[in-house]
CHARMM-style PDB file with segment names, atoms N, HN, CA, C and O in Angstrom:
ATOM      1  N   MET     1      46.916 -38.418  29.201  1.00  0.00      PROA
ATOM      2  CA  MET     1      46.207 -37.223  28.692  1.00  0.00      PROA
ATOM      3  C   MET     1      45.383 -37.686  27.553  1.00  0.00      PROA
ATOM      4  O   MET     1      45.620 -38.715  26.920  1.00  0.00      PROA
ATOM      5  N   TYR     2      44.366 -36.843  27.317  1.00  0.00      PROA
ATOM      6  HN  TYR     2      44.174 -36.007  27.832  1.00  0.00      PROA
ATOM      7  CA  TYR     2      43.488 -37.080  26.261  1.00  0.00      PROA
ATOM      8  C   TYR     2      43.622 -36.000  25.241  1.00  0.00      PROA
ATOM      9  O   TYR     2      43.528 -34.853  25.677  1.00  0.00      PROA
ATOM     10  N   PHE     3      43.831 -36.161  23.924  1.00  0.00      PROA
ATOM     11  HN  PHE     3      43.907 -37.093  23.570  1.00  0.00      PROA
ATOM     12  CA  PHE     3      44.197 -35.050  23.052  1.00  0.00      PROA
ATOM     13  C   PHE     3      43.073 -35.172  21.805  1.00  0.00      PROA
ATOM     14  O   PHE     3      43.284 -34.744  20.670  1.00  0.00      PROA
ATOM     15  N   GLY     4      42.089 -35.703  22.152  1.00  0.00      PROA
ATOM     16  HN  GLY     4      41.917 -36.050  23.074  1.00  0.00      PROA
ATOM     17  CA  GLY     4      40.841 -35.769  21.188  1.00  0.00      PROA
ATOM     18  C   GLY     4      40.327 -34.379  20.965  1.00  0.00      PROA
ATOM     19  O   GLY     4      40.646 -33.417  21.664  1.00  0.00      PROA
ATOM     20  N   LYS     5      39.419 -34.335  19.831  1.00  0.00      PROA
ATOM     21  HN  LYS     5      39.159 -35.116  19.264  1.00  0.00      PROA
ATOM     22  CA  LYS     5      39.011 -33.160  19.538  1.00  0.00      PROA
ATOM     23  C   LYS     5      37.814 -32.747  20.457  1.00  0.00      PROA
ATOM     24  O   LYS     5      37.000 -33.644  20.678  1.00  0.00      PROA
ATOM     25  N   LYS     6      37.620 -31.715  20.936  1.00  0.00      PROA
ATOM     26  HN  LYS     6      38.281 -30.987  20.756  1.00  0.00      PROA
ATOM     27  CA  LYS     6      36.508 -31.261  21.842  1.00  0.00      PROA
ATOM     28  C   LYS     6      35.448 -30.513  20.831  1.00  0.00      PROA
ATOM     29  O   LYS     6      35.739 -29.776  19.889  1.00  0.00      PROA
ATOM     30  N   ASN     7      34.144 -30.900  21.280  1.00  0.00      PROA
ATOM     31  HN  ASN     7      33.908 -31.499  22.045  1.00  0.00      PROA
ATOM     32  CA  ASN     7      32.984 -30.165  20.408  1.00  0.00      PROA
ATOM     33  C   ASN     7      33.230 -30.471  19.041  1.00  0.00      PROA
ATOM     34  O   ASN     7      33.119 -29.601  18.178  1.00  0.00      PROA
ATOM     35  N   ALA     8      33.543 -31.596  18.790  1.00  0.00      PROA
ATOM     36  HN  ALA     8      33.633 -32.303  19.492  1.00  0.00      PROA
ATOM     37  CA  ALA     8      33.637 -31.841  17.176  1.00  0.00      PROA
ATOM     38  C   ALA     8      32.205 -31.842  16.591  1.00  0.00      PROA
ATOM     39  O   ALA     8      31.327 -32.486  17.165  1.00  0.00      PROA
ATOM     40  N   GLU     9      31.951 -31.160  15.502  1.00  0.00      PROA
ATOM     41  HN  GLU     9      32.665 -30.637  15.036  1.00  0.00      PROA
ATOM     42  CA  GLU     9      30.750 -30.908  15.028  1.00  0.00      PROA
ATOM     43  C   GLU     9      30.578 -31.816  13.662  1.00  0.00      PROA
ATOM     44  O   GLU     9      31.557 -31.854  12.916  1.00  0.00      PROA
ATOM     45  N   GLU    10      29.606 -32.419  13.355  1.00  0.00      PROA
ATOM     46  HN  GLU    10      28.811 -32.388  13.961  1.00  0.00      PROA
ATOM     47  CA  GLU    10      29.517 -33.178  12.048  1.00  0.00      PROA
ATOM     48  C   GLU    10      29.342 -32.026  10.894  1.00  0.00      PROA
ATOM     49  O   GLU    10      28.807 -30.931  11.071  1.00  0.00      PROA
ATOM     50  N   PRO    11      29.852 -32.463   9.798  1.00  0.00      PROA
ATOM     51  CA  PRO    11      29.531 -31.365   8.721  1.00  0.00      PROA
ATOM     52  C   PRO    11      28.196 -31.294   8.089  1.00  0.00      PROA
ATOM     53  O   PRO    11      27.578 -32.281   7.690  1.00  0.00      PROA
ATOM     54  N   VAL    12      27.817 -30.161   8.025  1.00  0.00      PROA
ATOM     55  HN  VAL    12      28.320 -29.359   8.349  1.00  0.00      PROA
ATOM     56  CA  VAL    12      26.299 -29.832   7.409  1.00  0.00      PROA
ATOM     57  C   VAL    12      26.257 -30.132   5.950  1.00  0.00      PROA
ATOM     58  O   VAL    12      26.998 -29.586   5.133  1.00  0.00      PROA
ATOM     59  N   ILE    13      25.353 -31.028   5.662  1.00  0.00      PROA
ATOM     60  HN  ILE    13      24.751 -31.471   6.326  1.00  0.00      PROA
ATOM     61  CA  ILE    13      25.154 -31.314   4.174  1.00  0.00      PROA
ATOM     62  C   ILE    13      24.076 -30.454   3.681  1.00  0.00      PROA
ATOM     63  O   ILE    13      22.922 -30.570   4.095  1.00  0.00      PROA
ATOM     64  N   GLU    14      24.435 -29.584   2.793  1.00  0.00      PROA
ATOM     65  HN  GLU    14      25.372 -29.490   2.456  1.00  0.00      PROA
ATOM     66  CA  GLU    14      23.453 -28.698   2.037  1.00  0.00      PROA
ATOM     67  C   GLU    14      22.770 -29.474   0.945  1.00  0.00      PROA
ATOM     68  O   GLU    14      23.370 -30.080   0.058  1.00  0.00      PROA
ATOM     69  N   MET    15      21.435 -29.404   1.087  1.00  0.00      PROA
ATOM     70  HN  MET    15      20.947 -28.912   1.808  1.00  0.00      PROA
ATOM     71  CA  MET    15      20.657 -30.114   0.177  1.00  0.00      PROA
ATOM     72  C   MET    15      20.095 -29.048  -0.894  1.00  0.00      PROA
ATOM     73  O   MET    15      19.632 -27.992  -0.462  1.00  0.00      PROA
ATOM     74  N   VAL    16      20.121 -29.268  -2.123  1.00  0.00      PROA
ATOM     75  HN  VAL    16      20.497 -30.126  -2.474  1.00  0.00      PROA
ATOM     76  CA  VAL    16      19.532 -28.189  -3.117  1.00  0.00      PROA
ATOM     77  C   VAL    16      18.768 -29.008  -4.118  1.00  0.00      PROA
ATOM     78  O   VAL    16      18.969 -30.222  -4.142  1.00  0.00      PROA
ATOM     79  N   ASP    17      17.906 -28.456  -4.948  1.00  0.00      PROA
ATOM     80  HN  ASP    17      17.742 -27.470  -4.928  1.00  0.00      PROA
ATOM     81  CA  ASP    17      17.077 -28.818  -5.917  1.00  0.00      PROA
ATOM     82  C   ASP    17      17.876 -28.995  -7.094  1.00  0.00      PROA
ATOM     83  O   ASP    17      18.412 -27.982  -7.543  1.00  0.00      PROA
ATOM     84  N   THR    18      18.095 -30.306  -7.796  1.00  0.00      PROA
ATOM     85  HN  THR    18      17.659 -31.129  -7.431  1.00  0.00      PROA
ATOM     86  CA  THR    18      18.901 -30.474  -8.834  1.00  0.00      PROA
ATOM     87  C   THR    18      18.301 -31.332  -9.858  1.00  0.00      PROA
ATOM     88  O   THR    18      17.784 -32.428  -9.640  1.00  0.00      PROA
ATOM     89  N   VAL    19      18.417 -30.706 -11.080  1.00  0.00      PROA
ATOM     90  HN  VAL    19      18.836 -29.815 -11.257  1.00  0.00      PROA
ATOM     91  CA  VAL    19      17.900 -31.270 -12.346  1.00  0.00      PROA
ATOM     92  C   VAL    19      18.624 -32.561 -12.656  1.00  0.00      PROA
ATOM     93  O   VAL    19      19.846 -32.609 -12.796  1.00  0.00      PROA
ATOM     94  N   VAL    20      17.712 -33.747 -12.772  1.00  0.00      PROA
ATOM     95  HN  VAL    20      16.720 -33.709 -12.659  1.00  0.00      PROA
ATOM     96  CA  VAL    20      18.607 -34.853 -13.148  1.00  0.00      PROA
ATOM     97  C   VAL    20      17.763 -35.526 -14.422  1.00  0.00      PROA
ATOM     98  O   VAL    20      16.625 -35.167 -14.721  1.00  0.00      PROA
ATOM     99  N   TYR    21      18.425 -36.439 -15.038  1.00  0.00      PROA
ATOM    100  HN  TYR    21      19.350 -36.731 -14.795  1.00  0.00      PROA
ATOM    101  CA  TYR    21      17.694 -37.306 -16.069  1.00  0.00      PROA
ATOM    102  C   TYR    21      17.415 -38.729 -15.375  1.00  0.00      PROA
ATOM    103  O   TYR    21      18.380 -39.284 -14.849  1.00  0.00      PROA
ATOM    104  N   SER    22      16.345 -39.262 -15.344  1.00  0.00      PROA
ATOM    105  HN  SER    22      15.561 -38.811 -15.771  1.00  0.00      PROA
ATOM    106  CA  SER    22      15.835 -40.539 -14.907  1.00  0.00      PROA
ATOM    107  C   SER    22      15.459 -41.349 -15.810  1.00  0.00      PROA
ATOM    108  O   SER    22      14.900 -40.853 -16.788  1.00  0.00      PROA
ATOM    109  N   CYS    23      15.625 -42.643 -15.765  1.00  0.00      PROA
ATOM    110  HN  CYS    23      16.079 -43.046 -14.970  1.00  0.00      PROA
ATOM    111  CA  CYS    23      15.096 -43.580 -16.864  1.00  0.00      PROA
ATOM    112  C   CYS    23      13.660 -43.876 -16.766  1.00  0.00      PROA
ATOM    113  O   CYS    23      13.149 -44.252 -15.711  1.00  0.00      PROA
ATOM    114  N   GLU    24      13.009 -43.709 -17.854  1.00  0.00      PROA
ATOM    115  HN  GLU    24      13.424 -43.404 -18.711  1.00  0.00      PROA
ATOM    116  CA  GLU    24      11.438 -43.867 -17.743  1.00  0.00      PROA
ATOM    117  C   GLU    24      10.967 -45.341 -17.811  1.00  0.00      PROA
ATOM    118  O   GLU    24       9.766 -45.613 -17.821  1.00  0.00      PROA
ATOM    119  N   SER    25      11.977 -46.332 -17.861  1.00  0.00      PROA
ATOM    120  HN  SER    25      12.953 -46.111 -17.853  1.00  0.00      PROA
ATOM    121  CA  SER    25      11.560 -47.751 -17.743  1.00  0.00      PROA
ATOM    122  C   SER    25      11.360 -48.106 -16.178  1.00  0.00      PROA
ATOM    123  O   SER    25      12.104 -47.716 -15.278  1.00  0.00      PROA
ATOM    124  N   GLU    26      10.180 -48.944 -16.018  1.00  0.00      PROA
ATOM    125  HN  GLU    26       9.576 -49.260 -16.749  1.00  0.00      PROA
ATOM    126  CA  GLU    26       9.907 -49.267 -14.640  1.00  0.00      PROA
ATOM    127  C   GLU    26      10.944 -50.234 -14.110  1.00  0.00      PROA
ATOM    128  O   GLU    26      11.243 -50.233 -12.916  1.00  0.00      PROA
ATOM    129  N   ALA    27      11.460 -51.006 -14.929  1.00  0.00      PROA
ATOM    130  HN  ALA    27      11.217 -51.007 -15.899  1.00  0.00      PROA
ATOM    131  CA  ALA    27      12.503 -52.023 -14.345  1.00  0.00      PROA
ATOM    132  C   ALA    27      13.796 -51.514 -14.185  1.00  0.00      PROA
ATOM    133  O   ALA    27      14.672 -52.273 -13.768  1.00  0.00      PROA
ATOM    134  N   CYS    28      14.087 -50.198 -14.484  1.00  0.00      PROA
ATOM    135  HN  CYS    28      13.376 -49.582 -14.822  1.00  0.00      PROA
ATOM    136  CA  CYS    28      15.369 -49.681 -14.340  1.00  0.00      PROA
ATOM    137  C   CYS    28      15.319 -48.431 -13.409  1.00  0.00      PROA
ATOM    138  O   CYS    28      14.404 -47.618 -13.534  1.00  0.00      PROA
ATOM    139  N   ASN    29      16.206 -48.289 -12.566  1.00  0.00      PROA
ATOM    140  HN  ASN    29      16.950 -48.950 -12.464  1.00  0.00      PROA
ATOM    141  CA  ASN    29      16.167 -47.272 -11.473  1.00  0.00      PROA
ATOM    142  C   ASN    29      17.399 -46.340 -11.785  1.00  0.00      PROA
ATOM    143  O   ASN    29      17.849 -45.713 -10.825  1.00  0.00      PROA
ATOM    144  N   GLY    30      18.019 -46.169 -13.063  1.00  0.00      PROA
ATOM    145  HN  GLY    30      17.654 -46.677 -13.843  1.00  0.00      PROA
ATOM    146  CA  GLY    30      19.108 -45.497 -13.436  1.00  0.00      PROA
ATOM    147  C   GLY    30      18.573 -43.995 -13.360  1.00  0.00      PROA
ATOM    148  O   GLY    30      17.408 -43.686 -13.612  1.00  0.00      PROA
ATOM    149  N   TRP    31      19.625 -43.056 -12.960  1.00  0.00      PROA
ATOM    150  HN  TRP    31      20.571 -43.307 -12.755  1.00  0.00      PROA
ATOM    151  CA  TRP    31      19.617 -41.708 -13.101  1.00  0.00      PROA
ATOM    152  C   TRP    31      20.967 -41.067 -12.961  1.00  0.00      PROA
ATOM    153  O   TRP    31      21.909 -41.583 -12.361  1.00  0.00      PROA
ATOM    154  N   MET    32      20.989 -39.751 -13.640  1.00  0.00      PROA
ATOM    155  HN  MET    32      20.223 -39.331 -14.127  1.00  0.00      PROA
ATOM    156  CA  MET    32      22.287 -39.060 -13.424  1.00  0.00      PROA
ATOM    157  C   MET    32      22.002 -37.446 -13.499  1.00  0.00      PROA
ATOM    158  O   MET    32      21.055 -36.880 -14.044  1.00  0.00      PROA
ATOM    159  N   ARG    33      22.956 -36.956 -12.885  1.00  0.00      PROA
ATOM    160  HN  ARG    33      23.726 -37.416 -12.442  1.00  0.00      PROA
ATOM    161  CA  ARG    33      22.810 -35.287 -12.894  1.00  0.00      PROA
ATOM    162  C   ARG    33      22.837 -34.764 -14.304  1.00  0.00      PROA
ATOM    163  O   ARG    33      23.521 -35.337 -15.151  1.00  0.00      PROA
ATOM    164  N   LYS    34      22.185 -33.793 -14.565  1.00  0.00      PROA
ATOM    165  HN  LYS    34      21.629 -33.327 -13.877  1.00  0.00      PROA
ATOM    166  CA  LYS    34      22.238 -33.104 -15.898  1.00  0.00      PROA
ATOM    167  C   LYS    34      23.558 -32.551 -16.054  1.00  0.00      PROA
ATOM    168  O   LYS    34      24.056 -32.496 -17.179  1.00  0.00      PROA
ATOM    169  N   ASP    35      24.261 -32.076 -14.894  1.00  0.00      PROA
ATOM    170  HN  ASP    35      23.856 -32.120 -13.980  1.00  0.00      PROA
ATOM    171  CA  ASP    35      25.687 -31.559 -15.306  1.00  0.00      PROA
ATOM    172  C   ASP    35      26.664 -32.663 -15.711  1.00  0.00      PROA
ATOM    173  O   ASP    35      27.663 -32.311 -16.339  1.00  0.00      PROA
ATOM    174  N   PHE    36      26.475 -34.105 -15.394  1.00  0.00      PROA
ATOM    175  HN  PHE    36      25.664 -34.391 -14.883  1.00  0.00      PROA
ATOM    176  CA  PHE    36      27.368 -35.016 -15.880  1.00  0.00      PROA
ATOM    177  C   PHE    36      26.750 -35.905 -16.875  1.00  0.00      PROA
ATOM    178  O   PHE    36      27.264 -36.999 -17.111  1.00  0.00      PROA
ATOM    179  N   ALA    37      25.688 -35.513 -17.473  1.00  0.00      PROA
ATOM    180  HN  ALA    37      25.272 -34.625 -17.281  1.00  0.00      PROA
ATOM    181  CA  ALA    37      25.091 -36.404 -18.733  1.00  0.00      PROA
ATOM    182  C   ALA    37      25.699 -36.156 -19.879  1.00  0.00      PROA
ATOM    183  O   ALA    37      26.308 -35.114 -20.124  1.00  0.00      PROA
ATOM    184  N   SER    38      25.545 -37.224 -20.733  1.00  0.00      PROA
ATOM    185  HN  SER    38      25.051 -38.070 -20.534  1.00  0.00      PROA
ATOM    186  CA  SER    38      26.091 -37.060 -22.016  1.00  0.00      PROA
ATOM    187  C   SER    38      25.150 -36.469 -23.075  1.00  0.00      PROA
ATOM    188  O   SER    38      23.979 -36.248 -22.767  1.00  0.00      PROA
ATOM    189  N   ALA    39      25.521 -36.252 -24.078  1.00  0.00      PROA
ATOM    190  HN  ALA    39      26.472 -36.431 -24.329  1.00  0.00      PROA
ATOM    191  CA  ALA    39      24.558 -35.749 -25.274  1.00  0.00      PROA
ATOM    192  C   ALA    39      23.469 -36.499 -25.659  1.00  0.00      PROA
ATOM    193  O   ALA    39      22.417 -35.954 -25.994  1.00  0.00      PROA
ATOM    194  N   GLU    40      23.654 -38.032 -25.643  1.00  0.00      PROA
ATOM    195  HN  GLU    40      24.508 -38.475 -25.371  1.00  0.00      PROA
ATOM    196  CA  GLU    40      22.620 -39.128 -25.760  1.00  0.00      PROA
ATOM    197  C   GLU    40      21.639 -38.915 -24.801  1.00  0.00      PROA
ATOM    198  O   GLU    40      21.944 -38.528 -23.673  1.00  0.00      PROA
ATOM    199  N   ASN    41      20.550 -39.119 -25.118  1.00  0.00      PROA
ATOM    200  HN  ASN    41      20.303 -39.434 -26.035  1.00  0.00      PROA
ATOM    201  CA  ASN    41      19.306 -39.004 -24.300  1.00  0.00      PROA
ATOM    202  C   ASN    41      18.724 -40.397 -24.101  1.00  0.00      PROA
ATOM    203  O   ASN    41      17.516 -40.629 -24.134  1.00  0.00      PROA
ATOM    204  N   THR    42      19.710 -41.342 -23.884  1.00  0.00      PROA
ATOM    205  HN  THR    42      20.692 -41.154 -23.857  1.00  0.00      PROA
ATOM    206  CA  THR    42      19.367 -42.814 -23.534  1.00  0.00      PROA
ATOM    207  C   THR    42      20.004 -43.121 -22.401  1.00  0.00      PROA
ATOM    208  O   THR    42      21.048 -42.541 -22.100  1.00  0.00      PROA
ATOM    209  N   CYS    43      19.417 -44.142 -21.571  1.00  0.00      PROA
ATOM    210  HN  CYS    43      18.569 -44.613 -21.816  1.00  0.00      PROA
ATOM    211  CA  CYS    43      19.931 -44.693 -20.132  1.00  0.00      PROA
ATOM    212  C   CYS    43      21.122 -45.556 -20.544  1.00  0.00      PROA
ATOM    213  O   CYS    43      20.987 -46.483 -21.344  1.00  0.00      PROA
ATOM    214  N   PRO    44      22.357 -45.218 -19.953  1.00  0.00      PROA
ATOM    215  CA  PRO    44      23.512 -46.158 -20.163  1.00  0.00      PROA
ATOM    216  C   PRO    44      23.323 -47.529 -19.553  1.00  0.00      PROA
ATOM    217  O   PRO    44      24.125 -48.423 -19.823  1.00  0.00      PROA
ATOM    218  N   MET    45      22.284 -47.739 -18.731  1.00  0.00      PROA
ATOM    219  HN  MET    45      21.632 -47.013 -18.511  1.00  0.00      PROA
ATOM    220  CA  MET    45      22.214 -49.260 -18.094  1.00  0.00      PROA
ATOM    221  C   MET    45      21.142 -50.061 -18.874  1.00  0.00      PROA
ATOM    222  O   MET    45      21.245 -51.287 -18.836  1.00  0.00      PROA
ATOM    223  N   CYS    46      20.167 -49.532 -19.550  1.00  0.00      PROA
ATOM    224  HN  CYS    46      20.083 -48.536 -19.581  1.00  0.00      PROA
ATOM    225  CA  CYS    46      19.111 -50.192 -20.133  1.00  0.00      PROA
ATOM    226  C   CYS    46      18.964 -49.837 -21.619  1.00  0.00      PROA
ATOM    227  O   CYS    46      18.610 -50.672 -22.452  1.00  0.00      PROA
ATOM    228  N   GLY    47      19.260 -48.530 -21.922  1.00  0.00      PROA
ATOM    229  HN  GLY    47      19.548 -47.852 -21.245  1.00  0.00      PROA
ATOM    230  CA  GLY    47      18.923 -48.053 -23.532  1.00  0.00      PROA
ATOM    231  C   GLY    47      17.629 -47.252 -23.643  1.00  0.00      PROA
ATOM    232  O   GLY    47      17.401 -46.568 -24.641  1.00  0.00      PROA
ATOM    233  N   SER    48      16.730 -47.342 -22.555  1.00  0.00      PROA
ATOM    234  HN  SER    48      16.915 -47.898 -21.744  1.00  0.00      PROA
ATOM    235  CA  SER    48      15.614 -46.622 -22.599  1.00  0.00      PROA
ATOM    236  C   SER    48      15.659 -45.229 -22.721  1.00  0.00      PROA
ATOM    237  O   SER    48      16.808 -44.786 -22.699  1.00  0.00      PROA
ATOM    238  N   ASN    49      14.596 -44.239 -22.868  1.00  0.00      PROA
ATOM    239  HN  ASN    49      13.663 -44.598 -22.886  1.00  0.00      PROA
ATOM    240  CA  ASN    49      14.890 -42.849 -22.997  1.00  0.00      PROA
ATOM    241  C   ASN    49      14.862 -42.293 -21.585  1.00  0.00      PROA
ATOM    242  O   ASN    49      14.293 -42.943 -20.707  1.00  0.00      PROA
ATOM    243  N   LEU    50      15.411 -41.190 -21.325  1.00  0.00      PROA
ATOM    244  HN  LEU    50      15.873 -40.662 -22.038  1.00  0.00      PROA
ATOM    245  CA  LEU    50      15.584 -40.419 -20.035  1.00  0.00      PROA
ATOM    246  C   LEU    50      14.694 -39.187 -20.040  1.00  0.00      PROA
ATOM    247  O   LEU    50      14.583 -38.382 -20.965  1.00  0.00      PROA
ATOM    248  N   VAL    51      14.113 -39.165 -18.930  1.00  0.00      PROA
ATOM    249  HN  VAL    51      14.204 -39.818 -18.178  1.00  0.00      PROA
ATOM    250  CA  VAL    51      12.994 -37.832 -18.672  1.00  0.00      PROA
ATOM    251  C   VAL    51      13.778 -36.999 -17.720  1.00  0.00      PROA
ATOM    252  O   VAL    51      14.463 -37.496 -16.827  1.00  0.00      PROA
ATOM    253  N   GLU    52      13.647 -35.568 -17.956  1.00  0.00      PROA
ATOM    254  HN  GLU    52      13.091 -35.165 -18.682  1.00  0.00      PROA
ATOM    255  CA  GLU    52      14.111 -34.704 -16.901  1.00  0.00      PROA
ATOM    256  C   GLU    52      13.226 -34.547 -15.768  1.00  0.00      PROA
ATOM    257  O   GLU    52      12.018 -34.413 -15.966  1.00  0.00      PROA
ATOM    258  N   GLU    53      13.724 -34.552 -14.559  1.00  0.00      PROA
ATOM    259  HN  GLU    53      14.704 -34.661 -14.398  1.00  0.00      PROA
ATOM    260  CA  GLU    53      12.979 -34.232 -13.320  1.00  0.00      PROA
ATOM    261  C   GLU    53      14.000 -33.440 -12.391  1.00  0.00      PROA
ATOM    262  O   GLU    53      15.211 -33.329 -12.580  1.00  0.00      PROA
ATOM    263  N   VAL    54      13.325 -32.968 -11.456  1.00  0.00      PROA
ATOM    264  HN  VAL    54      12.341 -33.059 -11.303  1.00  0.00      PROA
ATOM    265  CA  VAL    54      14.051 -32.271 -10.232  1.00  0.00      PROA
ATOM    266  C   VAL    54      14.066 -33.137  -8.997  1.00  0.00      PROA
ATOM    267  O   VAL    54      13.014 -33.646  -8.611  1.00  0.00      PROA
ATOM    268  N   ARG    55      15.221 -33.335  -8.347  1.00  0.00      PROA
ATOM    269  HN  ARG    55      16.076 -32.922  -8.661  1.00  0.00      PROA
ATOM    270  CA  ARG    55      15.251 -34.017  -7.103  1.00  0.00      PROA
ATOM    271  C   ARG    55      16.003 -33.216  -6.093  1.00  0.00      PROA
ATOM    272  O   ARG    55      16.890 -32.445  -6.459  1.00  0.00      PROA
ATOM    273  N   GLU    56      15.685 -33.367  -4.827  1.00  0.00      PROA
ATOM    274  HN  GLU    56      14.965 -33.993  -4.529  1.00  0.00      PROA
ATOM    275  CA  GLU    56      16.648 -32.732  -3.758  1.00  0.00      PROA
ATOM    276  C   GLU    56      17.803 -33.634  -3.318  1.00  0.00      PROA
ATOM    277  O   GLU    56      17.694 -34.587  -2.546  1.00  0.00      PROA
ATOM    278  N   LEU    57      18.948 -33.199  -3.924  1.00  0.00      PROA
ATOM    279  HN  LEU    57      19.036 -32.425  -4.551  1.00  0.00      PROA
ATOM    280  CA  LEU    57      20.141 -33.983  -3.554  1.00  0.00      PROA
ATOM    281  C   LEU    57      21.257 -33.151  -2.846  1.00  0.00      PROA
ATOM    282  O   LEU    57      21.146 -31.927  -2.774  1.00  0.00      PROA
ATOM    283  N   PRO    58      22.335 -33.812  -2.323  1.00  0.00      PROA
ATOM    284  CA  PRO    58      23.573 -33.014  -1.717  1.00  0.00      PROA
ATOM    285  C   PRO    58      23.992 -32.264  -2.612  1.00  0.00      PROA
ATOM    286  O   PRO    58      23.822 -32.679  -3.759  1.00  0.00      PROA
ATOM    287  N   LYS    59      24.610 -31.050  -2.457  1.00  0.00      PROA
ATOM    288  HN  LYS    59      24.748 -30.712  -1.526  1.00  0.00      PROA
ATOM    289  CA  LYS    59      25.314 -30.165  -3.273  1.00  0.00      PROA
ATOM    290  C   LYS    59      26.704 -30.700  -3.321  1.00  0.00      PROA
ATOM    291  O   LYS    59      27.330 -31.022  -2.311  1.00  0.00      PROA
ATOM    292  N   ILE    60      27.224 -30.794  -4.714  1.00  0.00      PROA
ATOM    293  HN  ILE    60      26.716 -30.533  -5.534  1.00  0.00      PROA
ATOM    294  CA  ILE    60      28.691 -31.128  -4.935  1.00  0.00      PROA
ATOM    295  C   ILE    60      29.215 -30.149  -5.795  1.00  0.00      PROA
ATOM    296  O   ILE    60      28.449 -29.537  -6.540  1.00  0.00      PROA
ATOM    297  N   SER    61      30.419 -29.924  -5.790  1.00  0.00      PROA
ATOM    298  HN  SER    61      31.041 -30.422  -5.186  1.00  0.00      PROA
ATOM    299  CA  SER    61      31.140 -28.979  -6.486  1.00  0.00      PROA
ATOM    300  C   SER    61      32.094 -29.915  -7.606  1.00  0.00      PROA
ATOM    301  O   SER    61      32.948 -30.743  -7.290  1.00  0.00      PROA
ATOM    302  N   ASN    62      31.701 -29.543  -8.929  1.00  0.00      PROA
ATOM    303  HN  ASN    62      31.008 -28.870  -9.186  1.00  0.00      PROA
ATOM    304  CA  ASN    62      32.578 -30.067  -9.903  1.00  0.00      PROA
ATOM    305  C   ASN    62      33.381 -29.117 -10.584  1.00  0.00      PROA
ATOM    306  O   ASN    62      33.461 -29.141 -11.812  1.00  0.00      PROA
ATOM    307  N   GLU    63      34.054 -28.184  -9.810  1.00  0.00      PROA
ATOM    308  HN  GLU    63      33.989 -28.165  -8.812  1.00  0.00      PROA
ATOM    309  CA  GLU    63      35.029 -27.226 -10.274  1.00  0.00      PROA
ATOM    310  C   GLU    63      36.368 -27.941 -10.259  1.00  0.00      PROA
ATOM    311  O   GLU    63      36.764 -28.565  -9.274  1.00  0.00      PROA
ATOM    312  N   TYR    64      37.003 -27.833 -11.318  1.00  0.00      PROA
ATOM    313  HN  TYR    64      36.682 -27.326 -12.118  1.00  0.00      PROA
ATOM    314  CA  TYR    64      38.475 -28.348 -11.326  1.00  0.00      PROA
ATOM    315  C   TYR    64      39.569 -27.363 -11.579  1.00  0.00      PROA
ATOM    316  O   TYR    64      39.576 -26.563 -12.514  1.00  0.00      PROA
ATOM    317  N   ASN    65      40.480 -27.488 -10.678  1.00  0.00      PROA
ATOM    318  HN  ASN    65      40.474 -28.138  -9.918  1.00  0.00      PROA
ATOM    319  CA  ASN    65      41.555 -26.527 -10.643  1.00  0.00      PROA
ATOM    320  C   ASN    65      42.809 -27.473 -10.709  1.00  0.00      PROA
ATOM    321  O   ASN    65      43.127 -28.272  -9.829  1.00  0.00      PROA
ATOM    322  N   ALA    66      43.508 -27.242 -11.958  1.00  0.00      PROA
ATOM    323  HN  ALA    66      43.250 -26.592 -12.673  1.00  0.00      PROA
ATOM    324  CA  ALA    66      44.774 -28.284 -12.032  1.00  0.00      PROA
ATOM    325  C   ALA    66      45.870 -27.739 -11.257  1.00  0.00      PROA
ATOM    326  O   ALA    66      46.840 -28.464 -11.037  1.00  0.00      PROA
ATOM    327  N   TYR    67      45.835 -26.440 -10.773  1.00  0.00      PROA
ATOM    328  HN  TYR    67      45.047 -25.851 -10.952  1.00  0.00      PROA
ATOM    329  CA  TYR    67      47.010 -25.955 -10.161  1.00  0.00      PROA
ATOM    330  C   TYR    67      46.752 -26.029  -8.437  1.00  0.00      PROA
ATOM    331  O   TYR    67      47.307 -25.252  -7.660  1.00  0.00      PROA
ATOM    332  N   ARG    68      45.974 -26.920  -8.089  1.00  0.00      PROA
ATOM    333  HN  ARG    68      45.523 -27.552  -8.720  1.00  0.00      PROA
ATOM    334  CA  ARG    68      45.735 -26.982  -6.588  1.00  0.00      PROA
ATOM    335  C   ARG    68      46.879 -28.028  -6.194  1.00  0.00      PROA
ATOM    336  OT1 ARG    68      47.030 -28.364  -5.020  1.00  0.00      PROA
TER     337      ARG     68
END
């Protein structure tokens, strides 16, 4: 007998416009989401300044529930 899942669908990845900070140095390709950025406005990889831009990225939830 075959007990595999029938009609298995792949999860749909929701893409949203997200504000990110990206490194302005041409040699560095570092970037981070604004939600996870520190108060410093410098690139953690090379030390250059970060500039704000918008990118279309997969939606992630950063909600934390300690009682799950």
